[in-house]
Coordinates of C-alpha atoms and ligand atoms in Angstrom, one line a residue:
M1 CA -21.4 -17.9 -33.6
K2 CA -19.8 -15.0 -31.8
L3 CA -16.6 -13.6 -33.3
S4 CA -13.7 -12.5 -31.1
R5 CA -12.8 -8.9 -30.7
R6 CA -9.9 -9.6 -33.1
S7 CA -12.2 -10.5 -35.9
L8 CA -14.2 -7.4 -35.2
L9 CA -11.0 -5.4 -35.5
A10 CA -10.4 -6.9 -39.0
G11 CA -14.0 -6.2 -39.8
A12 CA -13.7 -2.5 -38.8
A13 CA -10.7 -2.1 -41.0
V14 CA -12.5 -3.7 -44.0
I15 CA -15.4 -1.2 -43.8
G16 CA -12.8 1.5 -43.8
A17 CA -13.5 2.8 -40.3
G18 CA -9.8 3.2 -39.6
A19 CA -7.6 0.7 -37.9
V20 CA -6.2 3.1 -35.4
V21 CA -9.6 3.9 -34.0
A22 CA -10.7 0.3 -34.1
R23 CA -7.6 -0.9 -32.2
S24 CA -7.8 1.7 -29.5
L25 CA -11.4 0.9 -28.9
W26 CA -11.5 -2.8 -29.2
H27 CA -8.5 -3.6 -27.1
A28 CA -7.7 -7.2 -27.0
P29 CA -9.2 -8.7 -23.8
E30 CA -7.1 -10.1 -21.1
A31 CA -7.0 -13.9 -20.7
P32 CA -10.1 -15.0 -18.9
A33 CA -9.6 -14.6 -15.2
E34 CA -11.1 -16.3 -12.2
P35 CA -14.4 -14.9 -10.9
Q36 CA -13.9 -12.7 -7.9
A37 CA -16.3 -11.8 -5.1
L38 CA -17.8 -8.3 -5.7
R39 CA -16.2 -5.8 -3.4
I40 CA -18.6 -3.6 -1.4
P41 CA -17.2 -0.2 -0.4
D42 CA -17.3 0.5 3.4
L43 CA -20.4 2.5 4.5
L44 CA -19.8 5.7 6.4
D45 CA -23.2 6.9 7.7
A46 CA -22.8 10.6 8.6
R47 CA -25.3 10.3 11.5
R48 CA -23.3 7.5 13.1
Q49 CA -20.1 9.5 12.6
G50 CA -21.5 12.5 14.6
H51 CA -22.2 14.4 11.3
S52 CA -18.5 14.6 10.5
V53 CA -16.7 12.4 8.1
A54 CA -13.0 12.3 7.2
L55 CA -11.8 11.5 3.8
Q56 CA -8.1 11.0 3.0
V57 CA -7.1 11.2 -0.6
Q58 CA -4.2 8.8 -1.0
A59 CA -2.1 6.8 -3.4
G60 CA -1.7 3.1 -2.9
N61 CA -1.4 -0.3 -4.6
T62 CA -4.4 -2.3 -5.6
E63 CA -4.4 -5.9 -6.6
F64 CA -7.3 -6.1 -9.1
Y65 CA -6.0 -9.5 -9.8
P66 CA -4.4 -11.5 -7.0
G67 CA -0.6 -11.0 -6.8
R68 CA -0.6 -8.3 -9.5
A69 CA -0.4 -4.8 -7.9
S70 CA -1.2 -1.6 -9.8
R71 CA -0.5 2.0 -8.6
T72 CA -3.9 3.6 -7.9
L73 CA -5.6 6.4 -6.0
G74 CA -8.4 6.2 -3.5
Y75 CA -10.2 7.8 -0.6
N76 CA -9.4 6.1 2.8
G77 CA -8.1 3.2 0.7
S78 CA -6.2 2.4 -2.4
Y79 CA -9.0 2.5 -5.0
L80 CA -12.4 4.3 -5.0
G81 CA -13.7 5.4 -1.6
P82 CA -16.2 4.6 1.1
T83 CA -19.9 5.0 0.4
L84 CA -21.1 8.1 2.3
R85 CA -24.6 8.1 3.6
V86 CA -26.2 11.4 4.5
H87 CA -29.7 12.4 5.6
R88 CA -32.0 15.1 4.4
G89 CA -32.1 18.0 6.8
D90 CA -28.6 17.3 8.3
D91 CA -25.5 19.4 7.9
V92 CA -22.5 17.2 7.4
E93 CA -18.9 18.3 7.9
I94 CA -16.4 16.6 5.7
A95 CA -12.7 16.9 6.2
V96 CA -10.9 16.1 3.0
T97 CA -7.1 15.7 3.4
N98 CA -4.9 15.6 0.3
T99 CA -1.9 13.3 0.9
L100 CA -1.0 13.3 -2.8
K101 CA 1.9 15.2 -4.3
E102 CA -0.5 16.9 -6.7
D103 CA -3.6 19.1 -6.4
T104 CA -7.0 17.5 -6.1
T105 CA -10.6 18.5 -5.5
V106 CA -13.7 16.5 -4.4
H107 CA -16.8 17.3 -6.3
W108 CA -20.2 16.2 -4.8
H109 CA -21.9 15.3 -8.1
G110 CA -25.6 15.8 -7.8
L111 CA -25.6 17.5 -4.4
L112 CA -27.6 20.7 -4.4
I113 CA -25.4 23.0 -2.4
P114 CA -23.9 26.5 -2.9
A115 CA -21.1 26.6 -5.5
E116 CA -18.3 27.4 -3.0
L117 CA -18.9 23.9 -1.4
D118 CA -19.3 22.1 -4.7
G119 CA -15.7 20.8 -5.0
G120 CA -15.3 21.9 -8.6
P121 CA -12.0 23.1 -10.2
H122 CA -12.1 26.3 -8.1
Q123 CA -12.0 24.5 -4.8
L124 CA -8.5 23.1 -5.1
I125 CA -7.0 21.1 -2.3
R126 CA -3.2 21.5 -2.3
P127 CA -0.9 18.7 -1.3
G128 CA -1.0 18.4 2.5
A129 CA -4.0 20.6 2.9
T130 CA -7.4 19.8 4.4
W131 CA -10.6 21.2 2.9
R132 CA -13.6 21.3 5.3
P133 CA -16.9 22.0 3.6
R134 CA -20.0 21.9 5.7
L135 CA -22.7 20.4 3.4
P136 CA -26.3 21.2 4.0
I137 CA -28.3 18.2 2.8
R138 CA -31.7 19.5 1.6
Q139 CA -32.7 17.3 -1.2
A140 CA -34.7 14.1 -1.8
A141 CA -33.2 10.7 -1.4
A142 CA -30.9 9.9 -4.3
T143 CA -27.8 8.0 -5.4
L144 CA -25.1 10.6 -6.0
F145 CA -21.3 10.3 -6.3
Y146 CA -18.2 12.1 -5.5
H147 CA -15.1 12.4 -7.6
S148 CA -12.0 14.4 -8.4
H149 CA -12.6 17.5 -10.5
V150 CA -9.2 19.2 -11.0
H151 CA -9.1 21.0 -14.3
E152 CA -7.2 19.0 -16.9
R153 CA -6.6 16.2 -14.4
S154 CA -10.1 14.9 -13.7
G155 CA -9.7 12.1 -16.3
V156 CA -6.4 10.8 -14.9
Q157 CA -7.4 11.1 -11.2
V158 CA -10.8 9.4 -11.7
Y159 CA -9.4 6.8 -13.9
S160 CA -6.8 6.0 -11.1
G161 CA -9.6 5.6 -8.6
L162 CA -10.8 8.9 -7.2
A163 CA -14.5 8.3 -7.0
G164 CA -17.1 7.0 -4.5
L165 CA -20.8 6.9 -3.8
L166 CA -22.8 9.4 -1.9
L167 CA -26.3 8.3 -0.8
V168 CA -28.9 10.7 0.3
S169 CA -31.7 9.2 2.4
D170 CA -34.9 10.7 3.7
D171 CA -38.2 9.8 5.4
E172 CA -40.3 9.4 2.3
E173 CA -37.9 6.9 0.8
R174 CA -37.6 5.0 4.1
A175 CA -41.4 4.8 4.3
L176 CA -41.6 3.0 1.0
G177 CA -39.9 -0.1 2.5
L178 CA -37.7 -0.6 -0.5
P179 CA -34.8 -3.0 0.0
S180 CA -32.3 -1.0 2.0
E181 CA -29.8 -3.3 3.7
Y182 CA -26.5 -1.9 2.4
G183 CA -24.4 -4.5 0.7
V184 CA -27.1 -7.2 1.2
D185 CA -30.3 -6.3 -0.7
D186 CA -29.3 -2.7 -1.5
L187 CA -26.1 -2.9 -3.6
P188 CA -23.9 0.0 -4.6
L189 CA -22.4 -0.7 -8.0
V190 CA -19.8 1.6 -9.6
L191 CA -19.3 0.5 -13.2
Q192 CA -16.0 1.4 -14.9
D193 CA -14.2 0.1 -17.9
R194 CA -10.4 0.1 -17.5
Q195 CA -7.5 -1.0 -19.6
F196 CA -5.4 -3.9 -18.2
E197 CA -2.3 -5.3 -19.6
D198 CA -0.7 -8.3 -17.9
S199 CA -3.3 -7.9 -15.2
R200 CA -2.2 -4.5 -14.3
L201 CA -4.0 -1.2 -14.7
V202 CA -2.6 1.0 -17.5
L203 CA -3.5 4.5 -18.4
P204 CA -4.4 4.9 -22.1
E205 CA -2.7 8.0 -23.5
G206 CA -2.6 9.8 -26.8
M207 CA -4.9 11.4 -29.3
M208 CA -7.5 8.6 -29.4
A209 CA -7.7 8.4 -25.7
I210 CA -8.7 12.1 -25.8
M211 CA -11.0 12.0 -28.8
Q212 CA -13.1 9.0 -27.6
G213 CA -12.2 9.3 -24.0
R214 CA -10.1 6.7 -22.0
R215 CA -11.7 3.3 -22.4
G216 CA -10.5 -0.2 -21.5
N217 CA -10.7 -3.9 -22.1
T218 CA -12.1 -4.8 -18.6
T219 CA -15.2 -3.9 -16.8
L220 CA -14.8 -3.3 -13.1
V221 CA -17.7 -3.3 -10.6
N222 CA -16.6 -1.5 -7.4
G223 CA -13.0 -2.1 -8.6
T224 CA -13.7 -5.9 -9.1
P225 CA -13.0 -7.5 -12.4
N226 CA -15.0 -10.6 -13.4
A227 CA -17.2 -9.9 -10.4
V228 CA -19.7 -12.4 -8.9
T229 CA -22.0 -11.8 -6.0
R230 CA -24.5 -13.6 -3.9
V231 CA -27.9 -12.0 -3.5
P232 CA -30.9 -13.0 -1.4
G233 CA -33.5 -14.8 -3.5
R234 CA -36.0 -11.9 -3.4
L235 CA -36.4 -8.4 -4.6
V236 CA -33.0 -6.6 -4.6
R237 CA -32.2 -2.9 -5.2
L238 CA -29.2 -2.1 -7.4
R239 CA -27.8 1.4 -7.5
F240 CA -25.7 1.9 -10.6
V241 CA -23.2 4.7 -11.0
N242 CA -21.4 4.9 -14.3
G243 CA -18.0 5.9 -13.1
S244 CA -16.3 5.3 -16.5
N245 CA -14.3 8.0 -18.1
A246 CA -16.2 7.6 -21.4
R247 CA -18.0 4.3 -21.8
I248 CA -21.7 4.1 -22.2
F249 CA -23.2 0.8 -20.8
D250 CA -26.3 -0.7 -22.3
L251 CA -27.4 -3.1 -19.5
S252 CA -29.7 -6.1 -19.5
F253 CA -29.8 -9.5 -17.9
G254 CA -28.7 -12.6 -19.7
D255 CA -32.2 -14.1 -19.5
Q256 CA -33.8 -10.8 -20.7
R257 CA -35.8 -10.6 -17.6
A258 CA -37.8 -7.5 -16.9
F259 CA -36.9 -5.3 -14.0
H260 CA -38.1 -2.0 -12.5
W261 CA -36.3 1.3 -12.9
I262 CA -37.1 3.3 -9.8
A263 CA -34.7 6.2 -9.6
S264 CA -32.8 8.6 -11.8
E265 CA -30.0 11.0 -10.8
G266 CA -32.4 13.3 -8.9
G267 CA -33.9 10.4 -6.9
L268 CA -37.1 8.3 -7.0
L269 CA -39.3 8.4 -10.1
E270 CA -43.0 9.0 -9.6
E271 CA -43.6 5.4 -10.3
P272 CA -41.5 2.4 -11.3
I273 CA -40.9 1.8 -15.0
E274 CA -40.7 -1.8 -16.2
V275 CA -37.9 -2.3 -18.7
R276 CA -35.6 -5.0 -20.0
S277 CA -32.6 -2.8 -20.6
L278 CA -31.2 0.6 -19.6
T279 CA -28.3 2.6 -21.0
L280 CA -26.0 4.4 -18.5
A281 CA -23.7 7.1 -19.7
P282 CA -20.7 8.4 -17.7
G283 CA -22.0 10.4 -14.7
E284 CA -25.5 8.9 -14.9
R285 CA -27.0 6.9 -12.0
V286 CA -30.1 4.6 -11.9
E287 CA -31.6 2.5 -9.2
I288 CA -33.5 -0.6 -10.2
L289 CA -35.4 -3.4 -8.4
V290 CA -34.7 -6.9 -9.7
D291 CA -36.4 -10.1 -8.5
F292 CA -34.1 -13.0 -7.8
A293 CA -36.9 -15.2 -6.3
N294 CA -36.5 -17.9 -9.0
G295 CA -33.1 -18.7 -7.5
R296 CA -31.4 -19.0 -10.9
P297 CA -27.9 -17.5 -11.4
V298 CA -28.0 -14.7 -13.9
A299 CA -25.5 -12.3 -15.5
L300 CA -25.9 -8.6 -15.9
E301 CA -24.5 -7.9 -19.4
T302 CA -23.7 -4.9 -21.5
A303 CA -24.0 -4.4 -25.2
P304 CA -20.8 -3.4 -27.1
D305 CA -19.4 0.0 -26.8
T306 CA -20.4 2.0 -29.9
N307 CA -20.3 5.7 -28.9
L308 CA -17.4 6.7 -31.2
P309 CA -16.5 10.0 -32.9
M310 CA -17.9 10.6 -36.3
M311 CA -15.5 8.5 -38.5
M312 CA -16.7 5.4 -36.7
G313 CA -20.2 6.6 -37.5
P314 CA -21.4 3.3 -39.2
M315 CA -20.5 1.5 -35.9
A316 CA -22.3 4.0 -33.8
R317 CA -25.7 2.5 -34.5
G318 CA -25.8 0.5 -31.3
R319 CA -26.4 -3.0 -30.2
N320 CA -28.1 -4.5 -33.2
F321 CA -25.7 -3.2 -35.8
A322 CA -22.6 -4.4 -33.9
T323 CA -24.2 -7.7 -33.2
E324 CA -25.5 -8.3 -36.7
I325 CA -22.5 -7.2 -38.6
F326 CA -19.7 -8.3 -36.4
G327 CA -21.3 -10.9 -34.3
V328 CA -20.0 -9.2 -31.2
G329 CA -22.2 -10.3 -28.3
D330 CA -22.9 -8.8 -25.0
E331 CA -20.2 -8.8 -22.4
V332 CA -20.7 -9.8 -18.7
V333 CA -20.6 -7.1 -16.2
L334 CA -21.6 -8.9 -13.0
R335 CA -22.9 -12.4 -12.1
F336 CA -25.6 -12.9 -9.5
E337 CA -26.0 -16.0 -7.5
P338 CA -29.3 -15.9 -5.6
V339 CA -29.6 -17.7 -2.3
V340 CA -33.2 -18.6 -1.7
S341 CA -34.1 -19.1 2.0
D342 CA -37.6 -17.9 2.6
P343 CA -39.2 -17.4 -0.8
R344 CA -41.2 -14.2 -0.7
P345 CA -42.7 -12.7 -3.8
G346 CA -41.2 -9.3 -4.2
V347 CA -43.7 -6.4 -4.1
V348 CA -42.8 -3.5 -6.3
P349 CA -44.6 -0.4 -5.0
G350 CA -47.1 1.0 -7.6
R351 CA -46.3 4.6 -6.7
L352 CA -43.0 5.9 -5.5
I353 CA -43.1 9.7 -4.8
A354 CA -45.1 12.7 -5.8
R355 CA -43.1 15.3 -7.5
Q356 CA -44.0 18.9 -8.0
R357 CA -43.5 19.5 -11.7
V358 CA -41.9 22.7 -12.8
D359 CA -44.0 24.3 -15.5
A360 CA -42.1 25.0 -18.7
S361 CA -44.1 28.1 -19.3
Q362 CA -42.3 29.6 -16.3
A363 CA -39.0 29.6 -18.2
T364 CA -37.7 33.1 -18.4
R365 CA -35.0 32.5 -21.0
R366 CA -33.6 30.1 -23.5
R367 CA -29.9 29.4 -23.9
R368 CA -28.3 27.3 -26.6
F369 CA -25.2 25.2 -26.3
V370 CA -23.3 23.2 -28.9
L371 CA -20.7 20.7 -27.8
S372 CA -18.0 20.2 -30.5
M373 CA -14.7 18.6 -31.0
G374 CA -11.8 20.2 -32.9
M375 CA -9.9 18.3 -35.5
G376 CA -6.5 19.8 -34.6
G377 CA -5.6 16.7 -32.7
M378 CA -6.5 14.4 -35.5
M379 CA -4.0 16.2 -37.7
G380 CA -1.3 15.6 -35.2
G381 CA -1.8 19.1 -33.8
R382 CA -2.1 20.3 -30.3
M383 CA -4.2 17.5 -28.9
G384 CA -3.6 17.1 -25.2
S385 CA -2.6 20.8 -24.8
G386 CA -6.2 21.6 -24.0
G387 CA -8.6 23.5 -26.2
D388 CA -9.6 21.0 -28.8
M389 CA -13.0 20.5 -27.2
F390 CA -15.5 23.3 -27.2
I391 CA -18.8 24.6 -26.0
N392 CA -20.2 27.2 -28.4
G393 CA -16.9 27.3 -30.2
R394 CA -14.8 28.1 -27.1
P395 CA -12.7 25.9 -24.9
F396 CA -13.1 26.2 -21.1
E397 CA -11.2 28.9 -19.3
M398 CA -10.9 29.1 -15.5
D399 CA -11.2 32.9 -15.5
R400 CA -14.1 33.3 -17.9
I401 CA -17.7 33.2 -16.7
D402 CA -19.8 32.0 -19.6
E403 CA -23.3 32.5 -18.3
R404 CA -25.1 34.4 -15.6
A405 CA -28.5 33.2 -14.5
P406 CA -30.8 34.8 -12.0
L407 CA -31.0 32.7 -8.8
G408 CA -34.5 31.2 -8.5
D409 CA -35.2 31.4 -12.2
T410 CA -36.2 28.6 -14.5
E411 CA -34.7 28.4 -18.0
I412 CA -34.6 26.2 -21.0
W413 CA -31.2 25.0 -22.0
E414 CA -31.1 23.6 -25.5
I415 CA -28.0 21.5 -25.9
S416 CA -26.7 19.5 -28.8
G417 CA -23.5 17.6 -29.4
E418 CA -21.5 16.9 -32.5
M419 CA -19.8 13.8 -33.7
M420 CA -20.9 11.5 -30.9
S421 CA -23.1 11.3 -27.9
H422 CA -21.9 13.5 -25.0
P423 CA -23.2 13.1 -21.5
V424 CA -24.0 16.6 -20.4
H425 CA -23.8 17.4 -16.7
I426 CA -24.8 20.7 -15.0
H427 CA -23.6 21.4 -11.5
G428 CA -25.8 22.8 -8.8
V429 CA -29.2 22.1 -10.5
Q430 CA -31.6 19.4 -11.3
F431 CA -33.5 19.4 -14.6
E432 CA -36.1 17.6 -16.6
V433 CA -35.8 16.7 -20.3
L434 CA -38.5 18.6 -22.3
S435 CA -37.7 17.3 -25.7
R436 CA -35.2 15.3 -27.7
D437 CA -34.5 15.6 -31.4
G438 CA -37.4 17.9 -31.8
G439 CA -39.9 15.4 -30.4
K440 CA -41.0 13.9 -27.2
P441 CA -38.3 12.8 -24.7
T442 CA -37.6 9.0 -24.6
L443 CA -38.6 6.7 -21.8
R444 CA -35.1 6.8 -20.6
D445 CA -35.3 10.6 -20.3
A446 CA -37.8 10.3 -17.4
G447 CA -37.2 11.7 -14.0
V448 CA -35.3 14.5 -12.5
R449 CA -31.8 14.5 -13.8
D450 CA -28.4 16.2 -13.5
T451 CA -26.7 14.3 -16.3
V452 CA -28.1 13.4 -19.7
P453 CA -26.7 12.0 -22.9
V454 CA -26.9 14.5 -25.8
R455 CA -26.4 14.2 -29.5
G456 CA -29.2 15.8 -31.4
P457 CA -30.8 18.8 -29.7
V458 CA -32.2 18.2 -26.2
E459 CA -34.2 20.8 -24.3
L460 CA -33.7 20.9 -20.6
L461 CA -35.9 22.7 -18.1
V462 CA -33.3 23.9 -15.5
R463 CA -34.1 25.6 -12.2
F464 CA -31.4 27.6 -10.4
T465 CA -31.9 27.0 -6.7
Q466 CA -28.3 27.1 -5.5
S467 CA -26.3 30.3 -5.2
A468 CA -23.1 30.6 -7.3
I469 CA -21.9 34.0 -6.1
K470 CA -18.7 33.2 -4.3
A471 CA -17.7 30.6 -6.9
P472 CA -19.1 29.4 -10.3
F473 CA -20.8 26.2 -11.2
M474 CA -19.6 24.0 -14.1
Y475 CA -21.5 22.5 -17.0
H476 CA -19.6 20.0 -19.2
C477 CA -19.4 16.8 -21.0
H478 CA -18.9 13.9 -18.6
I479 CA -16.5 12.1 -21.0
L480 CA -13.7 13.2 -18.7
E481 CA -11.2 13.7 -21.4
H482 CA -13.5 16.0 -23.3
E483 CA -14.1 18.0 -20.0
D484 CA -10.3 18.1 -19.3
N485 CA -9.7 19.4 -22.9
G486 CA -12.1 22.2 -22.8
M487 CA -15.7 20.9 -23.3
M488 CA -16.8 22.8 -20.2
G489 CA -18.2 26.1 -19.3
Q490 CA -19.2 27.9 -16.0
F491 CA -22.0 30.0 -14.8
V492 CA -22.8 32.2 -11.8
T493 CA -26.1 33.2 -10.4
T494 CA -27.1 36.8 -10.1
Ligands
C2O1 CU1 -19.4 14.4 -12.1 CU2 -18.6 18.2 -13.1 O1 -18.9 16.3 -12.6
CU2 CU1 -21.4 17.6 -10.8
CU3 CU1 -18.1 14.8 -25.0

């Protein structure tokens, strides 16, 4: 029997985990709502737009539930933004106009471009202003995303809706014949947990919202709660972006079917990896191929949310612990209803792309980073004023350059995180995971990455190919409240 979240809350108090923590994590769910058709963001293909795309940052009202409007933010709409498709080799001009009454930025997460184009905290777009970066697209096909990155406000702005997908495509990827009909057999899926009360979006505030990051009682897919979608009864490609502020998803299908993981943040893997579940931390992306040829409806589910700061340690043991002790089962993220017309067995390519491996022996230097959380806020101190989250003992400062790396060099960055798992993201680079917890990387560490969950020490092989001379690049925890409160640093290239 599955217990309700309420009994879980009681259970958590009994084991002495702390009722405050438990309540703010295991928010009471909303009353069950009607299934809603999955929204698919509009596709803006830069080539069809004459290589120039306009994005308007705007405030608006969104009815996540019919008849119940919430105040939200979006790009060219009221929540989230259009999917931008760009092509390797092109230069794309983007005009971002800020119609908000506050500053914003648009960061191209995963795009390999010089730092002054990156859209980090230093490329502020003032109210009424238009920012016109010209983006040289020079990397392999991949699923990237764009989102607000204003220092101390990224969490609020992304939570409110400022995020969208950015797809890079290239000839190698096209030649593979993977499913690629946007919104039909190639689905963009932005996963976010959000807090709803009375069917309206609310912004979690306070100490716990910072310590554990803003989380919520409702999973949205492309802004759709309780989403259901039709899919062709054949091989379908799903592109997942974890656009949550803090939540890690642990995804699997209700019937435990196997599927193929084909791409990480940096693009296609060398070959597909067959799995039955995948975790996805904030900022991470994966592409998978799933076969719906048996025509049976199936739900994509996630295991319970267990990445909590230290005092919730006993609960942070993942799926089995939560399920065995509390009986909390998986929660539905998205329901698929296959429509079988011409049954065709899906063919998953055996090889995807050849990658040139960077050799770890080329690394010229090792740097160490420790991500930590101060306890000041827990004592009712200065939480929320910034500076309770640290990298190497220091909170982020806009005017301090933390690291200088020679352009073109390869380095080993050894990163570890305290108290919980922190998704670490480095701007302007791609990296590979060399080791985890002193041993081999896990299966999930495969591929070329720009974001990776870190708790015990992880060694990353990082290559600096993009110049950061006119502006710095950031590296930070992608739990946005950690980032906003200081768990971020910046580097330049020399
Ligand atoms: Cu997706 Cu620095 O962020
Ligand atoms: Cu980034
Ligand atoms: Cu963190």
